Coordinates of C-alpha atoms in Angstrom, one line a residue:
M1 CA 5.4 -29.7 -26.9
A2 CA 2.6 -31.7 -26.6
K3 CA 4.5 -34.4 -24.2
A4 CA 5.3 -31.3 -22.2
I5 CA 1.7 -29.7 -21.9
K6 CA -0.3 -33.8 -21.3
K7 CA 2.1 -33.6 -18.2
Q8 CA 1.3 -30.6 -17.0
A9 CA -2.4 -31.0 -17.2
L10 CA -2.1 -34.5 -15.2
G11 CA -0.1 -32.6 -12.5
R12 CA -3.3 -29.9 -12.4
G13 CA -5.6 -33.0 -11.7
L14 CA -3.3 -34.4 -9.3
S15 CA -2.8 -30.8 -7.5
A16 CA -6.5 -31.0 -7.1
L17 CA -6.5 -34.6 -5.5
L18 CA -3.9 -33.2 -2.7
K19 CA -6.1 -29.7 -1.8
D20 CA -9.4 -32.5 -0.5
P21 CA -9.1 -32.5 3.0
D22 CA -11.1 -35.2 3.0
N23 CA -8.4 -37.2 1.5
D24 CA -5.4 -36.2 2.7
I25 CA -2.2 -38.1 1.9
K26 CA 0.1 -38.6 4.9
S27 CA 1.4 -41.8 3.8
I28 CA 2.1 -44.1 1.8
E29 CA -0.5 -46.4 2.8
D30 CA -3.3 -43.9 2.4
T31 CA -6.1 -43.8 -1.0
N32 CA -4.5 -42.3 -4.0
A33 CA -0.9 -42.3 -2.5
D34 CA 0.3 -44.4 -5.0
K35 CA -1.0 -41.3 -8.0
V36 CA 1.2 -39.0 -6.4
V37 CA 4.8 -41.0 -6.3
G38 CA 6.7 -40.9 -8.9
S39 CA 4.6 -38.1 -10.7
I40 CA 5.0 -34.5 -11.7
I41 CA 2.8 -32.6 -9.8
E42 CA 1.4 -28.6 -10.0
L43 CA 2.2 -26.7 -7.0
D44 CA 1.0 -23.0 -5.6
L45 CA 4.1 -21.6 -5.1
D46 CA 2.6 -20.3 -1.6
S47 CA 2.8 -23.6 -0.3
I48 CA 6.2 -23.9 -0.5
E49 CA 8.5 -23.1 2.1
I50 CA 12.4 -23.0 1.9
N51 CA 13.9 -25.8 3.9
P52 CA 15.6 -23.6 6.7
F53 CA 18.6 -26.4 6.9
Q54 CA 19.4 -25.0 3.0
P55 CA 23.3 -24.7 3.2
R56 CA 22.8 -22.4 0.4
T57 CA 22.1 -19.1 0.9
N58 CA 24.1 -16.8 -1.7
F59 CA 22.4 -16.8 -5.1
N60 CA 24.1 -15.3 -8.1
E61 CA 21.5 -12.3 -9.0
E62 CA 22.9 -12.2 -12.6
S63 CA 22.7 -16.1 -13.0
L64 CA 18.8 -16.7 -11.6
N65 CA 17.6 -13.8 -14.1
E66 CA 18.9 -16.0 -16.5
L67 CA 17.2 -19.0 -15.5
A68 CA 14.3 -16.7 -15.0
T69 CA 14.0 -15.9 -18.8
S70 CA 14.7 -19.6 -19.6
I71 CA 11.7 -20.8 -17.6
K72 CA 10.0 -17.7 -19.1
E73 CA 10.4 -19.1 -22.6
L74 CA 11.0 -22.6 -22.2
G75 CA 9.3 -24.1 -18.8
V76 CA 11.2 -25.5 -16.0
I77 CA 12.8 -28.9 -17.5
Q78 CA 13.4 -30.1 -14.1
P79 CA 10.9 -30.1 -11.7
I80 CA 11.4 -29.1 -7.8
T81 CA 11.2 -31.6 -5.6
V82 CA 9.3 -31.3 -2.0
R83 CA 8.3 -32.8 1.3
K84 CA 4.7 -33.2 2.6
I85 CA 5.0 -31.6 5.8
A86 CA 0.8 -31.0 6.3
F87 CA -2.4 -30.6 4.4
N88 CA -1.1 -28.9 1.4
K89 CA 1.8 -27.5 2.9
Y90 CA 5.2 -28.8 1.7
Q91 CA 8.9 -28.0 2.5
L92 CA 11.4 -27.4 -0.4
I93 CA 14.2 -30.1 -0.5
S94 CA 15.8 -29.5 -4.0
G95 CA 15.3 -26.6 -6.8
E96 CA 15.8 -23.2 -4.9
R97 CA 17.0 -21.6 -8.1
R98 CA 14.2 -23.0 -10.2
L99 CA 11.8 -21.8 -7.0
R100 CA 13.2 -18.5 -6.7
A101 CA 13.5 -18.2 -10.8
C102 CA 9.4 -18.8 -11.1
K103 CA 8.7 -16.4 -8.3
L104 CA 10.7 -13.5 -10.0
I105 CA 8.6 -14.0 -13.1
G106 CA 5.3 -14.5 -11.4
L107 CA 4.4 -17.6 -11.8
D108 CA 1.6 -19.3 -9.5
T109 CA 2.0 -22.8 -9.5
V110 CA 5.3 -24.6 -10.1
P111 CA 5.9 -28.4 -11.0
A112 CA 6.9 -31.0 -8.2
Y113 CA 7.7 -34.6 -7.2
I114 CA 6.2 -34.4 -4.0
R115 CA 7.8 -36.6 -1.0
I116 CA 5.7 -37.9 1.4
A117 CA 6.3 -40.5 4.5
N118 CA 7.7 -43.8 4.2
D119 CA 7.5 -43.5 0.2
N120 CA 11.5 -44.6 -0.3
D121 CA 10.8 -48.2 -1.5
S122 CA 7.6 -47.3 -3.7
L123 CA 9.5 -44.2 -5.4
T124 CA 12.0 -46.4 -6.1
M125 CA 9.7 -49.4 -7.4
A126 CA 7.9 -46.1 -9.7
L127 CA 11.0 -44.7 -10.9
V128 CA 12.9 -48.3 -12.0
E129 CA 9.5 -49.1 -13.9
N130 CA 9.2 -45.4 -15.7
I131 CA 13.4 -45.9 -16.9
Q132 CA 12.1 -49.0 -18.3
R133 CA 9.5 -47.6 -20.7
H134 CA 10.2 -47.4 -24.2
D135 CA 8.5 -43.7 -24.7
L136 CA 11.1 -42.1 -22.4
D137 CA 13.0 -39.7 -24.0
P138 CA 17.2 -39.5 -22.8
I139 CA 16.6 -36.3 -20.8
E140 CA 13.4 -38.1 -19.3
I141 CA 15.6 -41.1 -18.3
A142 CA 18.3 -39.1 -17.2
M143 CA 16.0 -37.3 -14.5
S144 CA 15.0 -40.2 -13.5
Y145 CA 18.5 -41.9 -12.6
H146 CA 19.2 -38.3 -11.3
R147 CA 16.0 -38.7 -8.9
L148 CA 17.2 -42.3 -7.6
M149 CA 20.6 -40.6 -6.7
E150 CA 19.2 -37.6 -5.1
E151 CA 16.0 -38.1 -3.3
I152 CA 17.0 -41.9 -2.8
D153 CA 20.7 -41.5 -1.9
L154 CA 22.3 -44.1 -4.3
T155 CA 25.4 -43.9 -5.7
Q156 CA 25.5 -44.7 -9.4
E157 CA 27.0 -48.0 -9.0
Q158 CA 23.4 -49.1 -6.9
V159 CA 21.5 -47.3 -9.5
S160 CA 23.1 -49.8 -12.0
D161 CA 22.4 -52.1 -10.2
R162 CA 19.1 -51.4 -9.5
V163 CA 18.1 -50.8 -13.1
G164 CA 20.2 -53.2 -15.1
K165 CA 22.4 -50.9 -17.1
K166 CA 26.1 -50.2 -17.4
R167 CA 27.9 -47.5 -14.7
S168 CA 28.7 -45.8 -18.1
T169 CA 25.5 -46.1 -19.7
I170 CA 24.1 -43.9 -16.3
A171 CA 26.9 -41.8 -16.4
N172 CA 26.1 -40.9 -20.2
Y173 CA 22.5 -40.2 -19.4
L174 CA 23.7 -37.7 -16.2
R175 CA 26.3 -36.1 -18.4
L176 CA 23.0 -34.7 -20.8
L177 CA 21.9 -32.8 -17.2
R178 CA 24.7 -29.9 -17.6
L179 CA 23.5 -28.9 -21.9
D180 CA 22.2 -25.8 -21.9
P181 CA 18.5 -26.3 -21.2
I182 CA 17.6 -24.8 -24.6
I183 CA 19.2 -28.0 -26.1
Q184 CA 17.8 -30.0 -23.2
T185 CA 14.6 -29.0 -24.6
G186 CA 15.7 -30.1 -28.3
I187 CA 16.3 -33.9 -27.1
R188 CA 13.0 -34.1 -25.2
D189 CA 11.3 -32.7 -28.8
G190 CA 13.6 -35.0 -30.7
F191 CA 15.2 -32.1 -32.9
I192 CA 18.2 -33.8 -32.4
S193 CA 19.7 -37.1 -30.8
M194 CA 21.5 -38.1 -27.5
G195 CA 24.5 -38.6 -29.5
H196 CA 24.6 -34.8 -30.4
G197 CA 23.7 -34.3 -27.0
R198 CA 26.8 -36.1 -25.9
A199 CA 29.0 -34.4 -28.5
I200 CA 28.2 -31.1 -27.4
I201 CA 28.4 -31.3 -24.2
N202 CA 32.0 -31.5 -24.2
I203 CA 32.4 -27.7 -24.4
E204 CA 31.8 -25.9 -21.4
D205 CA 30.8 -23.0 -22.6
L206 CA 26.9 -22.7 -23.2
D207 CA 26.8 -20.2 -25.6
V208 CA 29.2 -21.9 -27.6
Q209 CA 26.6 -25.4 -26.9
A210 CA 23.9 -23.0 -28.4
D211 CA 25.9 -22.0 -31.7
I212 CA 26.7 -26.0 -32.0
Y213 CA 23.2 -27.0 -31.4
H214 CA 22.0 -23.8 -34.1
K215 CA 24.6 -24.9 -36.5
I216 CA 23.3 -28.9 -36.2
I217 CA 19.8 -27.4 -37.0
T218 CA 20.2 -25.5 -39.8
D219 CA 22.8 -27.5 -41.3
N220 CA 21.3 -31.3 -40.6
L221 CA 24.8 -32.1 -39.3
S222 CA 24.7 -36.0 -38.6
V223 CA 26.3 -37.0 -35.0
R224 CA 29.7 -37.6 -37.0
E225 CA 29.9 -33.8 -37.9
T226 CA 28.7 -32.7 -35.1
E227 CA 31.7 -34.8 -32.6
A228 CA 33.8 -32.7 -36.1
L229 CA 32.8 -29.8 -35.6
V230 CA 33.3 -29.9 -31.4
K231 CA 37.1 -31.6 -32.2
H232 CA 38.0 -28.8 -34.5
Y233 CA 36.4 -26.0 -31.5
Q234 CA 38.9 -27.1 -28.7
E235 CA 41.9 -27.4 -31.3
S236 CA 40.9 -23.7 -32.3
L237 CA 40.9 -23.0 -28.5
R238 CA 43.9 -24.9 -27.7
R239 CA 46.0 -23.2 -30.5
G240 CA 44.5 -19.4 -28.7
E241 CA 42.8 -18.9 -32.2
V242 CA 39.8 -16.6 -32.3
T243 CA 36.7 -19.3 -33.8
S244 CA 33.5 -19.5 -34.3
V245 CA 31.2 -22.4 -35.0
S246 CA 28.0 -20.7 -36.3
N247 CA 26.2 -19.3 -39.2
K248 CA 27.0 -15.6 -38.2
P249 CA 27.6 -13.6 -40.7
Q250 CA 31.2 -13.6 -42.5
Q251 CA 32.1 -10.0 -40.2
Y252 CA 31.8 -12.1 -37.1
V253 CA 33.3 -14.8 -38.3
L254 CA 36.8 -12.6 -39.5
P255 CA 36.7 -9.5 -37.5
E256 CA 40.1 -8.9 -39.1
R257 CA 38.9 -8.4 -42.8
Y258 CA 37.1 -5.8 -41.8
S259 CA 39.3 -3.9 -39.4
K260 CA 41.1 -2.1 -42.2
S261 CA 37.4 -1.1 -43.6
F262 CA 36.8 0.4 -40.4
G263 CA 40.3 2.3 -40.3
N264 CA 39.8 3.4 -43.8
F265 CA 36.4 5.3 -42.9
F266 CA 37.0 6.7 -39.5
G267 CA 40.8 7.4 -40.1
A268 CA 41.6 5.5 -37.1
K269 CA 43.1 2.4 -36.1
V270 CA 39.6 0.3 -35.5
D271 CA 39.8 -2.4 -32.6
I272 CA 36.7 -5.4 -33.3
K273 CA 37.1 -8.3 -30.6
V274 CA 34.8 -11.0 -30.9
N275 CA 34.2 -14.3 -28.6
N276 CA 33.2 -17.3 -29.5
S277 CA 29.6 -17.1 -29.1
G278 CA 29.8 -13.7 -31.8
K279 CA 29.4 -11.2 -29.5
G280 CA 32.0 -8.2 -29.7
K281 CA 32.7 -4.9 -29.1
I282 CA 33.9 -2.1 -32.0
S283 CA 36.5 0.0 -30.3
I284 CA 37.5 3.6 -32.2
P285 CA 40.4 5.5 -30.7
F286 CA 40.5 9.5 -30.8
H287 CA 43.4 11.7 -29.7
S288 CA 41.7 14.8 -28.9
E289 CA 38.4 16.8 -28.6
E290 CA 38.9 17.8 -32.3
D291 CA 39.6 14.1 -33.2
L292 CA 36.4 13.3 -31.5
N293 CA 33.8 15.7 -32.9
R294 CA 35.7 14.5 -36.7
I295 CA 34.3 10.7 -35.7
I296 CA 30.9 12.5 -34.7
K297 CA 30.5 14.2 -38.0
L298 CA 31.2 11.2 -39.9
L299 CA 28.9 8.9 -37.6
E300 CA 25.7 11.3 -38.3
N301 CA 26.6 11.8 -42.2

């Protein structure tokens, strides 16, 4: 977490620099432009306008609320990207969901990468130099690769040539950005390794990803043990079995065992359904109003 705090503090300093009207940075040739290119900067939300050419107009409300909750708990893991269009005015390039989520929870600023006029070559150099550093965590490296592809419009093959890494290596890093944000934070903070992340990414369900992540932490699983756990989960899915990978109470892992106990108590066949993340429901059938009143009395006693 200390690393993130340090970056945000630096971002606020650069933000103040960008608000100095006597030293407005308009192009890469201007004084202090080199400090802006490739850096994360805290920008005021009200200084950013939505790109009018954004093809996406519909945003799932539930998904947006989930992202807002994640940002409230963990912060913005991947900064947005904006284009400087005037003094203290910016236009969004990418990250509209993140921007909307920040507004939803009432934030005043958002971490951002700023593009300025004729900065393509400088940005490429800054990103490539950043990737070569030895103190970067896997998520930071993945985000740098992603920026080279998204903002400079490079293919994985071209990124591979620029940074001197195999294309498969680039692809493995980029896949980490598909992990649940909680897991990305875990990798950044050193709770789990990139190898753990590469094993978890083979699970599409984010709830199950989170279950496996917590089990790795709780049981101190090695990468090999994590790979075996993921393989077991995938095989159970193919067999159509309901399974759990977490350390949840036993009644969640083996609901069938408790159906009979519930049934004996209520005098009815109780149905217990549990999904792979451990969430579920208990259904108690009744056949008449009198039968319902009988069940209610049992619950009240």
